[in-house]
PDB file of C-alpha atoms in Angstrom:
ATOM      1  CA  MET U1344       8.377  -8.608  99.710  1.00  0.00           C
ATOM      2  CA  ARG U1345      10.087 -12.453  99.719  1.00  0.00           C
ATOM      3  CA  ASN U1346       6.373 -13.438  97.292  1.00  0.00           C
ATOM      4  CA  ASN U1347       6.998  -9.968  95.720  1.00  0.00           C
ATOM      5  CA  THR U1348      11.001 -10.568  94.329  1.00  0.00           C
ATOM      6  CA  ALA U1349       9.695 -14.403  93.472  1.00  0.00           C
ATOM      7  CA  GLN U1350       7.107 -12.834  91.591  1.00  0.00           C
ATOM      8  CA  MET U1351       9.171 -10.581  89.782  1.00  0.00           C
ATOM      9  CA  SER U1352      12.019 -12.975  89.053  1.00  0.00           C
ATOM     10  CA  ARG U1353       9.747 -15.312  87.425  1.00  0.00           C
ATOM     11  CA  GLU U1354       8.119 -12.394  85.487  1.00  0.00           C
ATOM     12  CA  ILE U1355      11.490 -11.460  84.026  1.00  0.00           C
ATOM     13  CA  LEU U1356      12.372 -14.831  82.732  1.00  0.00           C
ATOM     14  CA  LYS U1357       9.087 -15.470  80.999  1.00  0.00           C
ATOM     15  CA  LEU U1358       9.625 -11.937  79.635  1.00  0.00           C
ATOM     16  CA  PHE U1359      13.401 -13.278  78.526  1.00  0.00           C
ATOM     17  CA  LEU U1360      12.087 -16.337  77.345  1.00  0.00           C
ATOM     18  CA  TYR U1361      10.014 -14.599  74.995  1.00  0.00           C
ATOM     19  CA  PHE U1362      12.211 -12.505  74.355  1.00  0.00           C
ATOM     20  CA  VAL U1363      14.274 -15.044  72.733  1.00  0.00           C
ATOM     21  CA  ALA U1364      11.901 -17.333  71.058  1.00  0.00           C
ATOM     22  CA  VAL U1365      10.644 -14.182  69.344  1.00  0.00           C
ATOM     23  CA  TYR U1366      14.221 -12.727  68.763  1.00  0.00           C
ATOM     24  CA  ALA U1367      14.718 -16.123  66.387  1.00  0.00           C
ATOM     25  CA  LEU U1368      11.699 -16.341  64.870  1.00  0.00           C
ATOM     26  CA  THR U1369      12.439 -12.916  64.111  1.00  0.00           C
ATOM     27  CA  ILE U1370      15.779 -12.935  63.071  1.00  0.00           C
ATOM     28  CA  TYR U1371      14.715 -15.994  60.772  1.00  0.00           C
ATOM     29  CA  ALA U1372      11.691 -14.429  58.702  1.00  0.00           C
ATOM     30  CA  TRP U1373      14.032 -11.313  58.828  1.00  0.00           C
ATOM     31  CA  MET U1374      16.912 -13.591  56.737  1.00  0.00           C
ATOM     32  CA  HIS U1375      14.017 -14.374  53.729  1.00  0.00           C
ATOM     33  CA  PHE U1376      11.592 -11.025  53.667  1.00  0.00           C
ATOM     34  CA  LYS U1377      14.543  -8.287  54.293  1.00  0.00           C
ATOM     35  CA  ILE U1378      14.896  -7.630  50.617  1.00  0.00           C
ATOM     36  CA  VAL U1379      10.944  -7.370  50.064  1.00  0.00           C
ATOM     37  CA  TYR U1380      10.860  -4.691  52.802  1.00  0.00           C
ATOM     38  CA  GLU U1381      13.916  -2.957  51.116  1.00  0.00           C
ATOM     39  CA  VAL U1382      11.759  -3.003  47.661  1.00  0.00           C
ATOM     40  CA  ILE U1383       8.455  -1.813  48.612  1.00  0.00           C
ATOM     41  CA  LEU U1384      10.097   0.994  51.042  1.00  0.00           C
ATOM     42  CA  VAL U1385      12.107   2.273  48.036  1.00  0.00           C
ATOM     43  CA  LYS U1386       9.802   1.879  45.422  1.00  0.00           C
ATOM     44  CA  SER U1387       7.144   3.213  47.786  1.00  0.00           C
ATOM     45  CA  ILE U1388       9.035   6.707  48.531  1.00  0.00           C
ATOM     46  CA  MET U1389      10.866   7.011  45.135  1.00  0.00           C
ATOM     47  CA  GLU U1390       7.585   6.998  43.831  1.00  0.00           C
ATOM     48  CA  PHE U1391       6.543   9.700  46.093  1.00  0.00           C
ATOM     49  CA  PHE U1392       9.385  11.599  45.780  1.00  0.00           C
ATOM     50  CA  ALA U1393       8.926  11.621  42.200  1.00  0.00           C
ATOM     51  CA  LEU U1394       5.404  12.718  42.547  1.00  0.00           C
ATOM     52  CA  THR U1395       6.201  15.573  44.770  1.00  0.00           C
ATOM     53  CA  PHE U1396       8.732  16.704  42.393  1.00  0.00           C
ATOM     54  CA  ASP U1397       7.446  16.626  38.718  1.00  0.00           C
ATOM     55  CA  HIS U1398       9.735  13.735  37.887  1.00  0.00           C
ATOM     56  CA  THR U1399       9.748   9.854  36.565  1.00  0.00           C
ATOM     57  CA  VAL U1400      11.509   6.608  38.079  1.00  0.00           C
ATOM     58  CA  HIS U1401      13.362   5.486  34.855  1.00  0.00           C
ATOM     59  CA  LYS U1402      14.831   2.390  36.610  1.00  0.00           C
ATOM     60  CA  ILE U1403      15.396   1.107  39.758  1.00  0.00           C
ATOM     61  CA  ASP U1404      18.833  -1.168  40.378  1.00  0.00           C
ATOM     62  CA  TYR U1405      19.130  -2.946  44.087  1.00  0.00           C
ATOM     63  CA  VAL U1406      22.883  -4.892  43.748  1.00  0.00           C
ATOM     64  CA  ASN U1407      24.907  -5.843  47.545  1.00  0.00           C
ATOM     65  CA  GLY U1408      21.977  -4.422  49.450  1.00  0.00           C
ATOM     66  CA  VAL U1409      22.787  -0.710  47.414  1.00  0.00           C
ATOM     67  CA  PHE U1410      19.439   0.414  45.597  1.00  0.00           C
ATOM     68  CA  SER U1411      20.457   3.026  42.582  1.00  0.00           C
ATOM     69  CA  VAL U1412      17.684   4.618  41.478  1.00  0.00           C
ATOM     70  CA  TYR U1413      17.264   6.282  38.050  1.00  0.00           C
ATOM     71  CA  MET U1414      15.184   9.436  37.927  1.00  0.00           C
ATOM     72  CA  LYS U1415      13.864  11.476  34.791  1.00  0.00           C
ATOM     73  CA  SER U1416      11.946  14.938  35.413  1.00  0.00           C
ATOM     74  CA  ASN U1417       9.286  15.878  33.568  1.00  0.00           C
ATOM     75  CA  MET U1418      10.170  19.326  33.267  1.00  0.00           C
ATOM     76  CA  LEU U1419      10.757  20.465  29.472  1.00  0.00           C
ATOM     77  CA  PHE U1420      14.878  22.074  28.725  1.00  0.00           C
ATOM     78  CA  LEU U1421      16.112  23.569  25.309  1.00  0.00           C
ATOM     79  CA  ASP U1422      19.944  23.687  24.257  1.00  0.00           C
ATOM     80  CA  ALA U1423      20.966  26.502  22.372  1.00  0.00           C
ATOM     81  CA  LEU U1424      19.748  24.909  18.876  1.00  0.00           C
ATOM     82  CA  LYS U1425      16.058  25.073  20.780  1.00  0.00           C
ATOM     83  CA  LYS U1426      16.448  20.851  21.098  1.00  0.00           C
ATOM     84  CA  PRO U1427      14.500  18.698  23.666  1.00  0.00           C
ATOM     85  CA  LEU U1428      17.113  18.178  26.587  1.00  0.00           C
ATOM     86  CA  THR U1429      16.107  15.334  29.182  1.00  0.00           C
ATOM     87  CA  LEU U1430      17.065  15.712  32.752  1.00  0.00           C
ATOM     88  CA  THR U1431      18.633  12.042  33.881  1.00  0.00           C
ATOM     89  CA  TRP U1432      20.702  11.519  37.276  1.00  0.00           C
ATOM     90  CA  THR U1433      20.661   8.812  39.916  1.00  0.00           C
ATOM     91  CA  MET U1434      20.186   8.748  43.285  1.00  0.00           C
ATOM     92  CA  GLY U1435      22.064   5.451  45.594  1.00  0.00           C
ATOM     93  CA  HIS U1436      21.714   4.590  48.694  1.00  0.00           C
ATOM     94  CA  ASN U1437      22.134   1.513  51.780  1.00  0.00           C
ATOM     95  CA  LEU U1438      19.111   0.927  53.169  1.00  0.00           C
ATOM     96  CA  SER U1439      21.380  -1.419  56.131  1.00  0.00           C
ATOM     97  CA  SER U1440      22.021   2.213  57.762  1.00  0.00           C
ATOM     98  CA  ILE U1441      18.099   2.623  58.353  1.00  0.00           C
ATOM     99  CA  ILE U1442      16.532  -0.289  59.116  1.00  0.00           C
ATOM    100  CA  TYR U1443      19.031  -2.838  61.166  1.00  0.00           C
ATOM    101  CA  ASN U1444      16.900  -2.469  64.204  1.00  0.00           C
ATOM    102  CA  PHE U1445      13.686  -3.668  62.983  1.00  0.00           C
ATOM    103  CA  PRO U1446      14.302  -7.262  64.175  1.00  0.00           C
ATOM    104  CA  MET U1447      15.197  -6.039  67.338  1.00  0.00           C
ATOM    105  CA  SER U1448      12.169  -3.721  67.399  1.00  0.00           C
ATOM    106  CA  LEU U1449       9.555  -6.613  66.753  1.00  0.00           C
ATOM    107  CA  ALA U1450      11.119  -9.028  68.611  1.00  0.00           C
ATOM    108  CA  ALA U1451      11.673  -6.941  71.687  1.00  0.00           C
ATOM    109  CA  THR U1452       7.686  -5.311  71.882  1.00  0.00           C
ATOM    110  CA  THR U1453       6.327  -8.567  70.613  1.00  0.00           C
ATOM    111  CA  ALA U1454       8.049 -10.358  73.499  1.00  0.00           C
ATOM    112  CA  LEU U1455       7.002  -7.453  75.810  1.00  0.00           C
ATOM    113  CA  ILE U1456       3.221  -7.751  74.392  1.00  0.00           C
ATOM    114  CA  LEU U1457       2.985 -11.579  74.914  1.00  0.00           C
ATOM    115  CA  ALA U1458       4.096 -11.211  78.525  1.00  0.00           C
ATOM    116  CA  LYS U1459       2.447  -8.711  80.096  1.00  0.00           C
ATOM    117  CA  PHE U1460      -1.147  -8.396  77.126  1.00  0.00           C
ATOM    118  CA  ASN U1461      -4.556  -8.832  79.228  1.00  0.00           C
ATOM    119  CA  THR U1462      -6.865  -9.160  76.300  1.00  0.00           C
ATOM    120  CA  LYS U1463      -6.525  -9.807  72.260  1.00  0.00           C
ATOM    121  CA  ARG U1464      -6.975  -6.594  71.458  1.00  0.00           C
ATOM    122  CA  ASP U1465      -3.814  -5.997  73.337  1.00  0.00           C
ATOM    123  CA  LEU U1466      -2.128  -7.943  70.343  1.00  0.00           C
ATOM    124  CA  LEU U1467      -2.935  -5.395  67.684  1.00  0.00           C
ATOM    125  CA  LEU U1468      -0.323  -3.583  69.395  1.00  0.00           C
ATOM    126  CA  ILE U1469       1.827  -5.493  67.588  1.00  0.00           C
ATOM    127  CA  PHE U1470       0.448  -3.780  64.202  1.00  0.00           C
ATOM    128  CA  HIS U1471       0.806  -0.421  65.702  1.00  0.00           C
ATOM    129  CA  VAL U1472       4.828  -0.973  66.441  1.00  0.00           C
ATOM    130  CA  MET U1473       5.483  -2.222  62.913  1.00  0.00           C
ATOM    131  CA  ALA U1474       3.405   1.059  61.044  1.00  0.00           C
ATOM    132  CA  LEU U1475       5.420   3.502  63.409  1.00  0.00           C
ATOM    133  CA  VAL U1476       8.976   1.548  62.650  1.00  0.00           C
ATOM    134  CA  VAL U1477       7.788   1.778  58.548  1.00  0.00           C
ATOM    135  CA  LEU U1478       6.788   4.877  59.417  1.00  0.00           C
ATOM    136  CA  LEU U1479      10.244   6.229  60.795  1.00  0.00           C
ATOM    137  CA  HIS U1480      12.277   4.632  58.333  1.00  0.00           C
ATOM    138  CA  ALA U1481      10.229   6.104  55.224  1.00  0.00           C
ATOM    139  CA  THR U1482      10.339   9.334  56.621  1.00  0.00           C
ATOM    140  CA  ILE U1483      14.065   8.798  57.049  1.00  0.00           C
ATOM    141  CA  LEU U1484      14.555   7.641  53.585  1.00  0.00           C
ATOM    142  CA  TYR U1485      12.515  10.527  52.292  1.00  0.00           C
ATOM    143  CA  PHE U1486      14.697  13.434  54.285  1.00  0.00           C
ATOM    144  CA  GLU U1487      17.924  11.862  52.735  1.00  0.00           C
ATOM    145  CA  CYS U1488      16.173  11.786  48.830  1.00  0.00           C
ATOM    146  CA  ILE U1489      15.876  15.239  49.662  1.00  0.00           C
ATOM    147  CA  VAL U1490      18.926  15.869  51.185  1.00  0.00           C
ATOM    148  CA  ILE U1491      20.614  13.685  48.093  1.00  0.00           C
ATOM    149  CA  ALA U1492      18.745  15.789  45.341  1.00  0.00           C
ATOM    150  CA  ALA U1493      19.618  19.340  46.849  1.00  0.00           C
ATOM    151  CA  ASP U1494      23.710  18.265  47.405  1.00  0.00           C
ATOM    152  CA  THR U1495      23.290  17.412  43.554  1.00  0.00           C
ATOM    153  CA  MET U1496      21.512  20.769  42.711  1.00  0.00           C
ATOM    154  CA  LYS U1497      24.921  22.276  43.578  1.00  0.00           C
ATOM    155  CA  ASN U1498      27.303  21.063  40.953  1.00  0.00           C
ATOM    156  CA  ASN U1499      23.964  20.702  38.827  1.00  0.00           C
ATOM    157  CA  PRO U1500      22.406  23.985  36.919  1.00  0.00           C
ATOM    158  CA  MET U1501      19.528  21.928  35.399  1.00  0.00           C
ATOM    159  CA  MET U1502      18.865  20.159  38.435  1.00  0.00           C
ATOM    160  CA  GLN U1503      18.675  23.622  39.956  1.00  0.00           C
ATOM    161  CA  VAL U1504      16.448  24.682  37.650  1.00  0.00           C
ATOM    162  CA  ALA U1505      14.002  21.705  37.770  1.00  0.00           C
ATOM    163  CA  LEU U1506      14.224  21.532  41.656  1.00  0.00           C
ATOM    164  CA  GLU U1507      14.482  24.854  42.914  1.00  0.00           C
ATOM    165  CA  PRO U1508      10.678  26.137  42.800  1.00  0.00           C
ATOM    166  CA  TYR U1509       9.490  24.019  45.281  1.00  0.00           C
ATOM    167  CA  MET U1510       9.929  24.953  48.847  1.00  0.00           C
ATOM    168  CA  LEU U1511      11.038  21.667  50.428  1.00  0.00           C
ATOM    169  CA  MET U1512      14.169  22.333  48.153  1.00  0.00           C
ATOM    170  CA  GLN U1513      14.482  25.572  50.451  1.00  0.00           C
ATOM    171  CA  ILE U1514      14.045  23.744  53.716  1.00  0.00           C
ATOM    172  CA  ASP U1515      17.566  22.039  55.808  1.00  0.00           C
ATOM    173  CA  TYR U1516      16.486  18.780  56.744  1.00  0.00           C
ATOM    174  CA  LYS U1517      20.440  17.583  57.913  1.00  0.00           C
ATOM    175  CA  TYR U1518      19.848  18.851  61.108  1.00  0.00           C
ATOM    176  CA  ILE U1519      16.717  16.697  61.382  1.00  0.00           C
ATOM    177  CA  LEU U1520      18.186  13.798  60.017  1.00  0.00           C
ATOM    178  CA  PHE U1521      21.173  13.638  62.382  1.00  0.00           C
ATOM    179  CA  PHE U1522      18.832  13.552  64.957  1.00  0.00           C
ATOM    180  CA  LEU U1523      16.369  10.644  63.391  1.00  0.00           C
ATOM    181  CA  VAL U1524      19.468   8.661  62.659  1.00  0.00           C
ATOM    182  CA  LYS U1525      21.273   9.761  65.680  1.00  0.00           C
ATOM    183  CA  TYR U1526      18.937   8.963  68.412  1.00  0.00           C
ATOM    184  CA  GLY U1527      15.627   7.696  66.581  1.00  0.00           C
ATOM    185  CA  LEU U1528      16.896   4.698  64.392  1.00  0.00           C
ATOM    186  CA  GLN U1529      19.525   3.596  67.713  1.00  0.00           C
ATOM    187  CA  PHE U1530      17.005   4.247  69.977  1.00  0.00           C
ATOM    188  CA  GLU U1531      14.185   2.827  68.155  1.00  0.00           C
ATOM    189  CA  PRO U1532      13.810  -0.561  70.141  1.00  0.00           C
ATOM    190  CA  PHE U1533      13.347   1.034  73.207  1.00  0.00           C
ATOM    191  CA  VAL U1534      11.202   4.279  72.227  1.00  0.00           C
ATOM    192  CA  MET U1535       8.895   1.128  70.910  1.00  0.00           C
ATOM    193  CA  LEU U1536       8.733  -0.288  74.303  1.00  0.00           C
ATOM    194  CA  VAL U1537       8.344   2.440  76.457  1.00  0.00           C
ATOM    195  CA  TYR U1538       5.336   2.989  73.766  1.00  0.00           C
ATOM    196  CA  VAL U1539       3.760  -0.382  74.197  1.00  0.00           C
ATOM    197  CA  TRP U1540       4.922  -0.866  78.006  1.00  0.00           C
ATOM    198  CA  THR U1541       2.487   2.855  78.402  1.00  0.00           C
ATOM    199  CA  LEU U1542      -0.268   1.376  76.389  1.00  0.00           C
ATOM    200  CA  LEU U1543      -0.637  -1.738  78.188  1.00  0.00           C
ATOM    201  CA  SER U1544      -0.360   0.223  81.736  1.00  0.00           C
ATOM    202  CA  VAL U1545      -2.825   2.238  80.682  1.00  0.00           C
ATOM    203  CA  ARG U1546      -5.207  -0.510  79.546  1.00  0.00           C
ATOM    204  CA  LYS U1547      -4.299  -2.067  82.679  1.00  0.00           C
ATOM    205  CA  GLN U1548      -5.685   0.796  84.823  1.00  0.00           C
ATOM    206  CA  ARG U1549      -8.991   1.154  83.028  1.00  0.00           C
ATOM    207  CA  ALA U1550      -9.738  -2.229  83.440  1.00  0.00           C
ATOM    208  CA  LEU U1551      -8.942  -2.435  86.925  1.00  0.00           C
ATOM    209  CA  SER U1552     -11.397   1.332  87.178  1.00  0.00           C
ATOM    210  CA  LEU U1553     -13.889  -0.403  85.366  1.00  0.00           C
ATOM    211  CA  ASP U1554     -13.781  -3.800  87.578  1.00  0.00           C
ATOM    212  CA  LYS U1555     -13.774  -1.534  91.215  1.00  0.00           C
ATOM    213  CA  LEU U1556     -17.472   0.335  89.528  1.00  0.00           C
TER     214      LEU U1556
END
């Protein structure tokens, strides 16, 4: 009993030390690459949004952590004199409310992997976690873009004409967004830890079963 308690204490201490070291490195790297990540995320999602709704990204500004994306519709509009009109509008967003837990998720899962991994293959789980977190951030940003555009449609007749035909605009994503932001982002590190712990445990059990054969 004492041996088991001592072993568990050593494992917890090892995991804690791994976390402190990895978290320090992650925060340092995050300070240098945060803007790069934000730019890539915003450009990718906004280009995808523009492609989905037949728009063109005219310009993206980044000031004090806030992105302002200038969109232009590719639909042809005519005024009363049959002269061409261009629909242009701006979408602003602060990504800090979405990506704030990225360093914690990455550091916690990496520490767990380093403390528990059995083969080099397990280290690839770090990239699994990064991919899942990026996918979560991209999904939330995309849904937020649709919600912003849908709200703007209510006060802009030209936008309503340009975006109303698209089925995605007819769906209310506010409840999905509320769930993802309220629970998905806040529990992001914990969910990633459960994911990694489960995979490591399954792989360990498989390895033990093969050894017995």
